[in-house]
Coordinates of C-alpha atoms (C1' of nucleotides) in Angstrom, one line a residue:
Chain A
M400 CA -164.9 -273.4 96.5
S401 CA -163.8 -273.4 100.1
D402 CA -165.6 -276.7 100.7
T403 CA -162.7 -278.7 99.6
S404 CA -160.4 -276.4 101.4
H405 CA -162.5 -277.2 104.4
R406 CA -162.0 -280.8 103.8
R407 CA -158.2 -280.5 104.0
E408 CA -158.5 -278.3 107.0
R409 CA -160.5 -281.1 108.5
L410 CA -157.8 -283.6 107.6
R411 CA -155.2 -281.4 109.0
E412 CA -157.1 -281.2 112.3
R413 CA -157.7 -284.9 112.3
T414 CA -154.0 -285.7 112.1
L415 CA -153.2 -283.1 114.7
I416 CA -155.7 -284.9 117.0
E417 CA -154.1 -288.2 116.1
I418 CA -150.7 -286.7 117.1
K419 CA -152.1 -285.5 120.5
D420 CA -153.8 -288.8 121.1
L421 CA -150.6 -290.7 120.5
A422 CA -148.7 -288.3 122.7
R423 CA -151.2 -289.0 125.4
A424 CA -150.9 -292.7 124.9
Q425 CA -147.2 -292.5 125.4
L426 CA -147.7 -290.3 128.5
V427 CA -150.1 -292.9 129.9
A428 CA -147.8 -295.8 129.0
S429 CA -144.5 -294.5 130.1
G430 CA -144.8 -291.1 131.8
P431 CA -144.2 -287.5 130.8
A432 CA -140.6 -288.0 129.8
A433 CA -141.4 -290.7 127.3
I434 CA -143.4 -288.4 125.0
S435 CA -141.3 -288.5 121.7
L436 CA -141.9 -287.0 118.3
R437 CA -140.1 -289.8 116.6
A438 CA -142.1 -292.5 118.4
I439 CA -145.3 -290.7 117.4
A440 CA -144.2 -290.5 113.8
R441 CA -143.2 -294.1 113.8
E442 CA -146.6 -295.1 115.1
M443 CA -148.3 -293.0 112.4
G444 CA -146.1 -294.4 109.7
M445 CA -144.5 -291.1 109.0
T446 CA -141.2 -289.3 109.3
A447 CA -140.5 -287.3 112.4
A448 CA -139.8 -284.2 110.3
A449 CA -143.3 -284.3 109.0
L450 CA -144.7 -283.7 112.4
Y451 CA -143.2 -280.2 112.3
R452 CA -145.9 -279.3 109.8
Y453 CA -148.3 -279.6 112.7
V454 CA -146.3 -278.8 115.8
P455 CA -143.6 -276.2 116.1
A456 CA -141.6 -278.3 118.7
L457 CA -142.0 -281.1 121.2
D458 CA -142.3 -278.7 124.1
A459 CA -145.2 -276.9 122.4
L460 CA -147.0 -280.2 121.9
V461 CA -146.5 -281.1 125.6
I462 CA -147.8 -277.7 126.6
E463 CA -150.9 -278.0 124.4
L464 CA -151.4 -281.5 126.0
C465 CA -151.2 -279.8 129.4
T466 CA -154.0 -277.3 128.6
D467 CA -156.1 -280.1 127.1
L468 CA -155.7 -282.1 130.3
H469 CA -156.5 -279.0 132.5
N470 CA -159.7 -278.6 130.5
E471 CA -160.5 -282.3 130.8
V472 CA -160.2 -282.4 134.6
R473 CA -162.2 -279.1 134.9
L474 CA -165.0 -280.5 132.8
A475 CA -165.0 -283.7 134.9
C476 CA -165.3 -281.6 138.0
E477 CA -168.1 -279.5 136.5
A478 CA -169.9 -282.6 135.4
A479 CA -169.7 -284.1 138.9
R480 CA -170.9 -280.8 140.3
D481 CA -173.8 -280.6 137.9
A482 CA -174.8 -284.2 138.5
D483 CA -175.5 -283.4 142.1
P484 CA -178.9 -281.8 142.7
D485 CA -177.9 -280.2 146.0
P486 CA -177.3 -276.4 145.3
D487 CA -175.4 -275.9 148.6
P488 CA -172.1 -274.3 147.6
L489 CA -170.3 -276.3 150.3
R490 CA -171.6 -279.5 149.0
R491 CA -170.6 -278.6 145.5
L492 CA -167.1 -277.8 146.7
L493 CA -166.8 -281.2 148.3
V494 CA -168.1 -283.0 145.3
M495 CA -165.7 -281.2 143.0
A496 CA -162.7 -281.9 145.3
R497 CA -163.5 -285.6 145.4
E498 CA -163.9 -285.7 141.7
L499 CA -160.6 -283.9 141.3
R500 CA -158.9 -286.6 143.4
R501 CA -160.7 -289.4 141.6
W502 CA -159.6 -288.1 138.2
A503 CA -156.0 -287.6 139.4
L504 CA -155.8 -291.1 140.8
A505 CA -157.5 -292.6 137.7
H506 CA -155.1 -290.7 135.4
R507 CA -151.9 -290.7 137.3
P508 CA -149.5 -289.9 134.5
E509 CA -151.7 -287.1 133.2
A510 CA -152.1 -285.7 136.7
T511 CA -148.4 -285.9 137.2
L512 CA -147.8 -283.9 134.1
I513 CA -150.2 -281.0 134.9
F514 CA -149.7 -280.9 138.7
G515 CA -146.0 -281.7 138.8
P516 CA -143.1 -279.4 138.1
P517 CA -143.2 -277.8 134.6
L518 CA -140.9 -279.4 132.0
P519 CA -137.9 -277.3 131.0
G520 CA -138.3 -275.1 127.9
V521 CA -141.6 -273.8 129.1
E522 CA -140.5 -270.2 129.3
Q523 CA -140.5 -270.2 125.6
F524 CA -143.8 -270.6 123.7
H525 CA -145.3 -267.6 125.5
Q526 CA -148.7 -267.8 123.8
Q527 CA -149.2 -271.4 124.8
C528 CA -148.0 -270.6 128.3
D529 CA -150.7 -268.0 128.5
D530 CA -153.2 -270.5 127.4
L531 CA -151.9 -272.9 130.0
Q532 CA -152.1 -270.3 132.7
C533 CA -155.6 -269.6 131.5
A534 CA -156.6 -273.3 131.6
G535 CA -155.1 -273.6 135.1
A536 CA -156.9 -270.5 136.3
Q537 CA -160.2 -271.8 134.9
L538 CA -159.7 -275.0 136.9
G539 CA -159.2 -272.9 140.0
Q540 CA -162.1 -270.7 139.0
I541 CA -164.8 -273.4 139.4
F542 CA -163.7 -273.6 143.0
V543 CA -163.8 -269.9 143.5
E544 CA -167.4 -269.6 142.4
P545 CA -168.9 -271.6 145.3
M546 CA -166.7 -269.8 147.7
L547 CA -167.9 -266.5 146.5
E548 CA -171.4 -267.7 147.1
L549 CA -170.5 -268.8 150.6
W550 CA -169.1 -265.4 151.2
Q551 CA -172.2 -263.7 150.0
A552 CA -174.2 -265.9 152.3
G553 CA -171.9 -264.8 155.2
R554 CA -170.8 -268.4 155.7
L555 CA -167.0 -267.9 155.1
P556 CA -164.7 -268.2 158.1
Q557 CA -162.4 -265.4 159.4
L558 CA -159.0 -266.9 158.8
P559 CA -157.3 -265.0 161.7
H560 CA -153.9 -266.4 160.7
V561 CA -153.6 -264.9 157.2
D562 CA -152.0 -261.5 156.8
L563 CA -154.6 -260.1 154.5
D564 CA -152.7 -256.8 153.9
R565 CA -149.6 -258.5 152.7
L566 CA -151.5 -261.1 150.7
A567 CA -153.5 -258.3 149.0
G568 CA -150.1 -256.8 147.8
A569 CA -149.1 -260.2 146.3
L570 CA -152.0 -260.7 144.0
P571 CA -151.9 -260.3 140.3
A572 CA -154.0 -257.8 138.4
H573 CA -157.3 -259.7 138.4
G574 CA -158.1 -258.7 141.9
E575 CA -161.8 -258.6 141.3
L576 CA -162.4 -260.9 144.2
P577 CA -162.9 -259.8 147.8
I578 CA -159.7 -260.4 149.7
E579 CA -161.4 -262.7 152.2
V580 CA -162.6 -265.0 149.5
T581 CA -159.2 -265.0 147.9
A582 CA -157.6 -265.9 151.2
V583 CA -160.0 -268.8 151.9
F584 CA -159.6 -270.1 148.3
L585 CA -155.8 -270.0 148.4
T586 CA -155.4 -271.7 151.7
S587 CA -158.0 -274.4 150.7
W588 CA -156.5 -274.9 147.3
I589 CA -153.1 -275.3 148.8
R590 CA -154.3 -278.0 151.2
L591 CA -156.2 -279.8 148.4
Y592 CA -153.2 -279.6 146.2
G593 CA -150.9 -280.8 149.0
V594 CA -152.7 -284.0 149.8
L595 CA -153.1 -284.7 146.1
A596 CA -149.5 -284.0 145.1
A597 CA -148.1 -285.9 148.1
E598 CA -150.2 -288.9 147.0
L599 CA -149.4 -288.5 143.3
F600 CA -145.6 -288.1 143.8
G601 CA -145.3 -290.9 146.4
Q602 CA -144.0 -288.5 148.9
L603 CA -145.5 -290.4 151.8
T604 CA -145.3 -294.0 150.6
W605 CA -142.9 -294.5 153.5
A606 CA -145.5 -293.2 156.0
A607 CA -148.9 -294.4 154.8
T608 CA -150.3 -296.6 152.1
D609 CA -153.9 -295.5 152.0
T610 CA -154.2 -291.7 151.9
E611 CA -157.9 -291.4 151.6
P612 CA -158.4 -290.9 155.3
L613 CA -156.1 -287.9 155.1
F614 CA -157.9 -286.5 152.1
E615 CA -161.3 -286.9 153.8
A616 CA -159.9 -285.4 156.9
E617 CA -158.7 -282.4 155.0
L618 CA -162.2 -282.0 153.5
A619 CA -163.9 -282.4 156.8
S620 CA -161.6 -279.9 158.4
F621 CA -162.5 -277.4 155.7
A622 CA -166.2 -278.2 155.9
A623 CA -166.2 -277.8 159.7
Q624 CA -165.3 -274.1 159.2
I625 CA -168.4 -273.5 157.2
P626 CA -171.7 -273.2 159.0
P627 CA -174.5 -275.3 157.4
A628 CA -176.9 -273.8 154.9
A629 CA -179.7 -271.9 156.4
S630 CA -182.8 -273.6 155.0
P631 CA -182.5 -277.3 153.8
S632 CA -179.8 -280.0 153.6
A633 CA -178.1 -280.3 157.0
A634 CA -175.2 -282.7 157.5
T635 CA -173.9 -281.9 154.1
L636 CA -170.6 -283.6 154.6
E637 CA -171.9 -287.0 155.8
E638 CA -174.5 -287.2 153.0
S639 CA -172.0 -286.6 150.3
R640 CA -169.4 -289.0 151.6
P641 CA -169.1 -292.2 149.6
Q642 CA -169.7 -295.3 151.6
A643 CA -167.1 -297.5 150.1
S644 CA -164.1 -297.2 147.8
P645 CA -166.0 -297.3 144.5
E646 CA -167.9 -294.2 143.3
P647 CA -171.6 -293.8 143.9
A648 CA -172.9 -293.2 140.4
S649 CA -171.3 -290.0 139.0
L650 CA -169.3 -290.3 135.8
Chain B
M324 CA -99.4 -303.1 151.8
S325 CA -103.0 -301.9 151.9
D326 CA -101.6 -298.3 152.3
T327 CA -101.4 -297.8 148.5
S328 CA -104.7 -299.6 148.2
H329 CA -106.1 -297.0 150.5
R330 CA -104.7 -294.3 148.3
R331 CA -106.5 -295.8 145.3
E332 CA -109.7 -296.0 147.3
R333 CA -109.4 -292.4 148.2
L334 CA -108.8 -291.4 144.6
R335 CA -111.8 -293.4 143.6
E336 CA -113.9 -291.7 146.2
R337 CA -112.7 -288.3 145.2
T338 CA -113.6 -288.8 141.5
L339 CA -117.0 -290.1 142.6
I340 CA -117.5 -287.0 144.6
E341 CA -116.4 -285.0 141.6
I342 CA -119.0 -286.8 139.5
K343 CA -121.8 -286.1 141.9
D344 CA -120.7 -282.4 142.2
L345 CA -120.8 -282.0 138.5
A346 CA -124.2 -283.7 138.4
R347 CA -125.5 -281.3 140.9
A348 CA -124.0 -278.4 139.0
Q349 CA -126.0 -279.5 135.9
L350 CA -129.1 -279.9 138.1
V351 CA -128.7 -276.4 139.4
A352 CA -128.0 -275.0 136.0
S353 CA -130.6 -276.6 133.9
G354 CA -133.0 -278.7 136.0
P355 CA -133.3 -282.5 136.7
A356 CA -133.7 -283.5 133.1
A357 CA -130.4 -282.0 132.1
I358 CA -128.2 -284.3 134.2
S359 CA -126.2 -286.2 131.6
L360 CA -123.3 -288.6 131.9
R361 CA -121.8 -287.5 128.7
A362 CA -121.7 -283.9 129.8
I363 CA -120.2 -284.9 133.2
A364 CA -117.5 -286.9 131.4
R365 CA -116.9 -284.0 129.0
E366 CA -116.4 -281.6 131.9
M367 CA -114.0 -284.1 133.6
G368 CA -112.0 -284.6 130.4
M369 CA -113.0 -288.2 130.2
T370 CA -115.1 -290.6 128.2
A371 CA -118.6 -291.3 129.1
A372 CA -117.9 -295.0 129.2
A373 CA -115.3 -294.4 132.0
L374 CA -118.0 -293.2 134.3
Y375 CA -119.5 -296.6 134.4
R376 CA -116.6 -297.7 136.5
Y377 CA -118.1 -295.5 139.2
V378 CA -121.8 -295.5 138.6
P379 CA -123.9 -298.4 137.3
A380 CA -126.3 -296.1 135.4
L381 CA -127.5 -292.6 135.1
D382 CA -130.6 -293.3 137.2
A383 CA -128.5 -294.7 140.0
L384 CA -126.5 -291.5 140.1
V385 CA -129.7 -289.4 140.2
I386 CA -131.1 -291.6 143.0
E387 CA -127.9 -291.2 145.0
L388 CA -128.0 -287.5 144.4
C389 CA -131.5 -287.5 145.8
T390 CA -130.5 -289.2 149.0
D391 CA -127.6 -286.8 149.4
L392 CA -130.0 -283.9 149.0
H393 CA -132.5 -285.4 151.5
N394 CA -129.7 -285.6 154.0
E395 CA -128.5 -282.1 153.2
V396 CA -131.9 -280.5 153.8
R397 CA -132.4 -282.6 157.0
L398 CA -129.0 -281.4 158.3
A399 CA -130.0 -277.9 157.5
C400 CA -133.2 -278.2 159.4
E401 CA -131.4 -279.9 162.4
A402 CA -128.8 -277.1 162.4
A403 CA -131.5 -274.4 162.5
R404 CA -133.3 -276.3 165.2
D405 CA -130.1 -276.6 167.3
A406 CA -129.1 -273.0 166.7
D407 CA -132.3 -272.0 168.6
P408 CA -131.9 -272.1 172.4
D409 CA -135.7 -272.5 173.0
P410 CA -136.4 -276.1 173.9
D411 CA -140.2 -275.8 173.3
P412 CA -141.1 -278.5 170.8
L413 CA -143.6 -276.2 169.0
R414 CA -140.9 -273.6 168.5
R415 CA -138.6 -276.2 167.2
L416 CA -141.2 -277.4 164.7
L417 CA -141.7 -273.8 163.4
V418 CA -138.0 -273.2 163.1
M419 CA -137.5 -276.4 161.1
A420 CA -140.5 -275.8 158.9
R421 CA -139.2 -272.3 158.0
E422 CA -135.7 -273.6 157.4
L423 CA -137.2 -276.3 155.1
R424 CA -138.9 -273.6 153.1
R425 CA -135.9 -271.4 153.1
W426 CA -133.7 -274.3 151.8
A427 CA -136.2 -275.3 149.1
L428 CA -136.5 -271.7 147.8
A429 CA -132.7 -271.2 147.9
H430 CA -132.2 -274.5 146.1
R431 CA -135.2 -274.7 143.7
P432 CA -133.8 -277.3 141.3
E433 CA -132.6 -279.6 144.1
A434 CA -136.0 -279.3 145.9
T435 CA -137.8 -280.0 142.7
L436 CA -135.8 -283.1 142.3
I437 CA -136.5 -284.5 145.7
F438 CA -140.0 -283.2 146.3
G439 CA -141.3 -283.6 142.7
P440 CA -142.5 -286.7 140.9
P441 CA -139.8 -289.5 140.8
L442 CA -138.0 -289.9 137.5
P443 CA -138.8 -293.0 135.5
G444 CA -136.7 -296.0 136.1
V445 CA -136.8 -295.6 139.8
E446 CA -138.4 -299.0 140.4
Q447 CA -135.1 -300.6 139.5
F448 CA -132.2 -300.0 141.8
H449 CA -134.0 -301.4 144.8
Q450 CA -131.2 -301.0 147.2
Q451 CA -130.8 -297.4 146.4
C452 CA -134.5 -296.9 146.5
D453 CA -134.5 -298.3 150.0
D454 CA -131.8 -295.8 150.9
L455 CA -133.8 -293.0 149.4
Q456 CA -136.9 -294.1 151.3
C457 CA -134.8 -294.1 154.4
A458 CA -133.4 -290.6 153.7
G459 CA -136.9 -289.3 153.1
A460 CA -138.1 -291.0 156.3
Q461 CA -135.3 -289.5 158.3
L462 CA -136.2 -286.1 157.0
G463 CA -139.8 -286.7 158.3
Q464 CA -138.5 -288.2 161.5
I465 CA -137.0 -284.9 162.7
F466 CA -140.5 -283.5 162.6
V467 CA -142.0 -286.5 164.3
E468 CA -139.8 -286.1 167.4
P469 CA -141.0 -282.8 168.6
M470 CA -144.6 -283.9 167.9
L471 CA -144.0 -286.9 170.1
E472 CA -142.8 -284.6 172.8
L473 CA -145.9 -282.5 172.5
W474 CA -148.0 -285.5 172.8
Q475 CA -146.2 -286.7 175.9
A476 CA -146.9 -283.2 177.3
G477 CA -150.5 -283.5 176.5
R478 CA -150.4 -280.6 174.1
L479 CA -151.5 -282.4 170.9
P480 CA -154.9 -281.5 169.5
Q481 CA -157.7 -284.0 169.0
L482 CA -158.1 -284.0 165.2
P483 CA -161.8 -285.0 165.2
H484 CA -161.9 -285.2 161.4
V485 CA -159.4 -288.0 161.0
D486 CA -160.7 -291.6 160.8
L487 CA -158.0 -293.0 163.2
D488 CA -159.2 -296.6 162.8
R489 CA -158.9 -296.6 159.0
L490 CA -155.6 -294.7 159.1
A491 CA -154.2 -297.2 161.5
G492 CA -154.9 -299.9 159.0
A493 CA -153.0 -298.0 156.3
L494 CA -149.7 -297.6 158.1
P495 CA -146.6 -299.5 157.2
A496 CA -144.8 -301.9 159.6
H497 CA -143.0 -299.3 161.7
G498 CA -146.1 -298.4 163.7
E499 CA -144.1 -297.7 166.8
L500 CA -145.7 -294.3 167.1
P501 CA -149.0 -293.6 168.8
I502 CA -151.7 -293.2 166.2
E503 CA -152.7 -289.7 167.4
V504 CA -149.1 -288.5 166.9
T505 CA -149.0 -290.2 163.4
A506 CA -152.3 -288.5 162.5
V507 CA -151.1 -285.0 163.5
F508 CA -147.8 -285.6 161.8
L509 CA -149.3 -286.7 158.5
T510 CA -151.9 -283.9 158.3
S511 CA -149.3 -281.3 159.2
W512 CA -146.7 -282.7 156.9
I513 CA -149.2 -282.8 154.0
R514 CA -150.0 -279.1 154.6
L515 CA -146.4 -278.1 154.8
Y516 CA -145.6 -280.1 151.7
G517 CA -148.6 -278.6 149.9
V518 CA -147.7 -275.0 150.3
L519 CA -144.1 -275.8 149.5
A520 CA -144.8 -277.9 146.4
A521 CA -147.4 -275.4 145.1
E522 CA -144.8 -272.7 145.4
L523 CA -141.9 -274.8 143.9
F524 CA -143.9 -276.1 140.9
G525 CA -145.5 -272.7 140.2
Q526 CA -149.0 -274.1 140.7
L527 CA -150.3 -270.7 141.9
T528 CA -148.3 -268.2 139.9
W529 CA -151.6 -267.3 138.3
A530 CA -153.2 -266.6 141.7
A531 CA -150.4 -265.1 143.9
T532 CA -146.9 -263.9 143.5
D533 CA -145.7 -263.8 147.1
T534 CA -146.7 -267.0 148.9
E535 CA -145.0 -266.3 152.2
P536 CA -148.2 -265.1 153.8
L537 CA -149.8 -268.4 152.9
F538 CA -146.9 -270.3 154.3
E539 CA -147.0 -268.3 157.6
A540 CA -150.7 -268.7 157.8
E541 CA -150.3 -272.5 157.5
L542 CA -147.7 -272.4 160.3
A543 CA -149.9 -270.1 162.5
S544 CA -152.9 -272.3 161.9
F545 CA -150.9 -275.3 163.1
A546 CA -149.5 -273.4 166.1
A547 CA -152.9 -272.2 167.1
Q548 CA -153.9 -275.8 167.8
I549 CA -151.1 -276.3 170.3
P550 CA -151.5 -274.9 173.8
P551 CA -148.4 -272.9 174.9
A552 CA -145.7 -274.5 177.0
A553 CA -146.5 -274.6 180.7
S554 CA -143.5 -272.9 182.3
P555 CA -141.6 -270.3 180.1
S556 CA -141.7 -268.8 176.7
A557 CA -145.2 -267.7 175.9
A558 CA -146.1 -266.2 172.5
T559 CA -143.8 -268.7 170.8
L560 CA -145.1 -268.0 167.4
E561 CA -144.6 -264.2 167.4
E562 CA -141.2 -264.5 168.9
S563 CA -139.9 -266.8 166.2
R564 CA -141.4 -265.0 163.3
P565 CA -138.8 -263.1 161.2
Q566 CA -139.5 -259.4 160.9
A567 CA -138.7 -259.0 157.3
S568 CA -137.8 -261.1 154.2
P569 CA -134.2 -261.8 155.1
E570 CA -133.3 -264.3 157.7
P571 CA -132.6 -263.3 161.3
A572 CA -129.2 -264.9 162.0
S573 CA -129.5 -268.7 161.5
L574 CA -127.3 -270.3 158.9
Chain C
dC206 C1' -90.2 -309.5 137.8
dA207 C1' -94.5 -311.3 136.1
dT208 C1' -99.2 -311.0 136.7
dT209 C1' -103.5 -309.6 137.8
dT210 C1' -106.7 -305.9 138.6
dG211 C1' -108.7 -301.6 137.7
dA212 C1' -109.0 -297.2 135.0
dG213 C1' -109.7 -295.3 130.8
dT214 C1' -110.4 -295.2 125.6
dG215 C1' -112.6 -295.7 121.0
dA216 C1' -116.1 -297.3 118.4
dA217 C1' -120.4 -298.8 117.9
dC218 C1' -125.8 -299.3 118.5
dG219 C1' -130.0 -297.4 119.0
dG220 C1' -132.5 -293.6 120.6
dT221 C1' -133.8 -288.4 120.8
dG222 C1' -135.1 -283.2 118.8
dT223 C1' -134.5 -280.3 115.0
dT224 C1' -133.2 -278.4 110.4
dT225 C1' -132.5 -278.3 105.5
dA226 C1' -133.2 -279.4 100.8
dC227 C1' -135.9 -282.0 98.0
dT228 C1' -140.0 -284.5 96.1
dT229 C1' -144.6 -285.7 95.8
dT230 C1' -149.5 -284.9 96.2
dC231 C1' -153.5 -282.4 95.6
dG232 C1' -156.9 -278.5 95.2
dC233 C1' -157.8 -274.5 92.7
dG234 C1' -158.0 -270.9 88.9
dG235 C1' -157.6 -270.4 84.2
Chain D
dC1154 C1' -158.8 -280.3 81.3
dC1155 C1' -154.3 -278.6 82.6
dG1156 C1' -150.7 -276.4 84.7
dC1157 C1' -149.5 -273.9 88.9
dG1158 C1' -148.6 -273.3 93.6
dA1159 C1' -149.1 -274.5 98.1
dA1160 C1' -149.2 -277.9 101.3
dA1161 C1' -147.6 -282.6 102.9
dG1162 C1' -144.1 -285.7 103.4
dT1163 C1' -139.3 -287.7 102.8
dA1164 C1' -134.3 -288.4 103.2
dA1165 C1' -130.3 -287.0 105.1
dA1166 C1' -127.7 -284.8 108.2
dC1167 C1' -126.3 -282.6 112.9
dA1168 C1' -125.8 -282.8 117.6
dC1169 C1' -127.0 -284.8 121.4
dC1170 C1' -128.1 -288.8 124.8
dG1171 C1' -127.4 -293.8 127.6
dT1172 C1' -125.2 -298.0 127.3
dT1173 C1' -122.1 -301.9 125.9
dC1174 C1' -118.0 -304.2 124.3
dA1175 C1' -113.3 -305.0 123.1
dC1176 C1' -109.2 -303.1 123.9
dT1177 C1' -105.0 -300.6 126.0
dC1178 C1' -102.2 -299.1 129.7
dA1179 C1' -100.6 -298.2 134.2
dA1180 C1' -100.3 -299.5 138.8
dA1181 C1' -100.6 -302.6 142.8
dT1182 C1' -99.8 -307.4 144.2
dG1183 C1' -97.6 -311.9 144.6

DNA sequence: CATTTGAGTGAACGGTGTTTACTTTCGCGG
DNA sequence: CCGCGAAAGTAAACACCGTTCACTCAAATG
C-alpha cells in the first residue's frame, strides 16, 4: 500500500535534509558565497545533476536555508523568553533581544546570511520569497507581542519625533496593529538591527573592539522609556542583566 | 628621457581607471557578486589574463573599489556640509546624515558593497585592507568633528546608559578623543547605520514601505538631545528639514 | 642598433550552475 | 512472480568564473 510509498517519501525527505545540512556546513565553514551544489553532491557521493531532483536551483536552496534559519533564531528567542519566569513584557523583550544577539554572534555566518543583503536572484522563486518574508515577519512578531501588551498597559512612550500620519501611509496591508505600537516597534527594531548588523559586518572594527556596552546601552535606553510594571518586579533591567560574558543558564 | 615613461604611466593609469569604471558598472548593473574580471576584459576587448598586469586579483580590485566608494560618499557628505552656510555643528551633522542616506539610496549597489558584509578573501590583501579601514574611518571622522565641537560647547548629552569604563577598555589605539564624545558618536553612528542598513538590505520591507519617517525620527531623536546653539539659528532641525521628497538644492 | 622591459595573447587547470539524454533502481498492480 | 512505469542517478556537455604559465610583440632604454 502507501506504506512503502511513505518509506520512499521518508527517504526523499532525509536526503533533502542531508542536502540542507551540508549546505549549512559549507555556510558555516566558508560563508554564504561558498554554498555550492557541486560540493554538496561531492560530499554526498553523487552527481550535481542529481540534486536537481530535490532542489530546483541553488538560489532556491539558499532561500529555503534562510527561512529555516529565521525559524531557528525565532525558536531560540522564544525558548529564552519562556525560560524566564518573569511575565513582565519589558523583561521578555530584553531577554529576547539578548538571545537574538547571542545567537547571531554564536552563528555569525548564518546571521550574516539572514541579516545581510539578499543574494542576487531572489526576485525569482516568488513562493519561497513569500515564505521567507513570512519567516522574517514571524521573527519580528514575537517582539511585537510584548510591545502590544505594554501598550495595553499604558506603558508605551509617546515618540514625539515620529510622523505617525506619514508612517501610517507607508505600512503594508496587515495594519491590524495600533499605529503607536507599530512606531515603537519599528524604531526599536531598527536600533536593535543596527547594533547587531554593525557588529556582524565589522562596520565599527576601526572604532571599537567590544560592542557589548553599546548593545547594552541601546537596551537600557529603550528600557528607560518604559515605566516599570505596576505590581511586582521592579528594577527589571538590572535583574536581567548578565553579570559576566558567559550566559546565565538559558539554552 | 622620462617623458615617454610618463606617457606610459599615464596610459597605465588610464586603463586602470577604465577597469575600475567597468567594475563599477557591473556592480551597478548586477550587484557585488557580478563583478567579474573576464567580463571586464571582454568589455575592454582584452584577455582576462591581461588584467593581471594591473590588478593582483579580483578581490584586490573589489577592495580598491570599496575604498574609492568610501571616499566618494565622504566627499559627497563634505560637499553637502560645506554647501550649507549654517556653522552650527548640529545642523552640519543633520545635513551630512541626510546626504549619506540620499547617496546610499541613489547608489544602492555601491552602498550595499561598502555597508554590507565584507566579501570573503578580505583577510588577505592586508595593505589594501588598511586602506579600506582608513577610508571607513575617514568617513566616520567627518561625523566626529562636529560632535567634538558640540562637546567643547558643552552641548553633548550625558548618555547615562553607556558603561563608559568598559567602553574605554574596548577602544583601539587612537583614543585621542574624549570618551564622552566617543560614546555619543558610536551610539549615534550605530543608529544611523541601522536605519540605513535595514533600508538597504530590505530588512523591513515586510513592515514598512517608506522608511523616511523612521530615518527622520532617528535624526529628530538625536537632535532633541542637543540644546540649541547659544547665539543664532534656533529651530535648527525644522529649518534643515526638506519639505518634500526631492532635495532642496544641494548637489 | 641591440636589449631589456612591459603589455598582451592563448591555452590550460580546476571550479561553478544548469540542462539534456540516458540508464538504473525499485515499488506497485496485474 | 513479473513486467511496467515512475523515480533516482549518471555522463556529458555548455557557458561561465579566477588564476597561472609560456609565449609573442612592440616600445622605451642604453
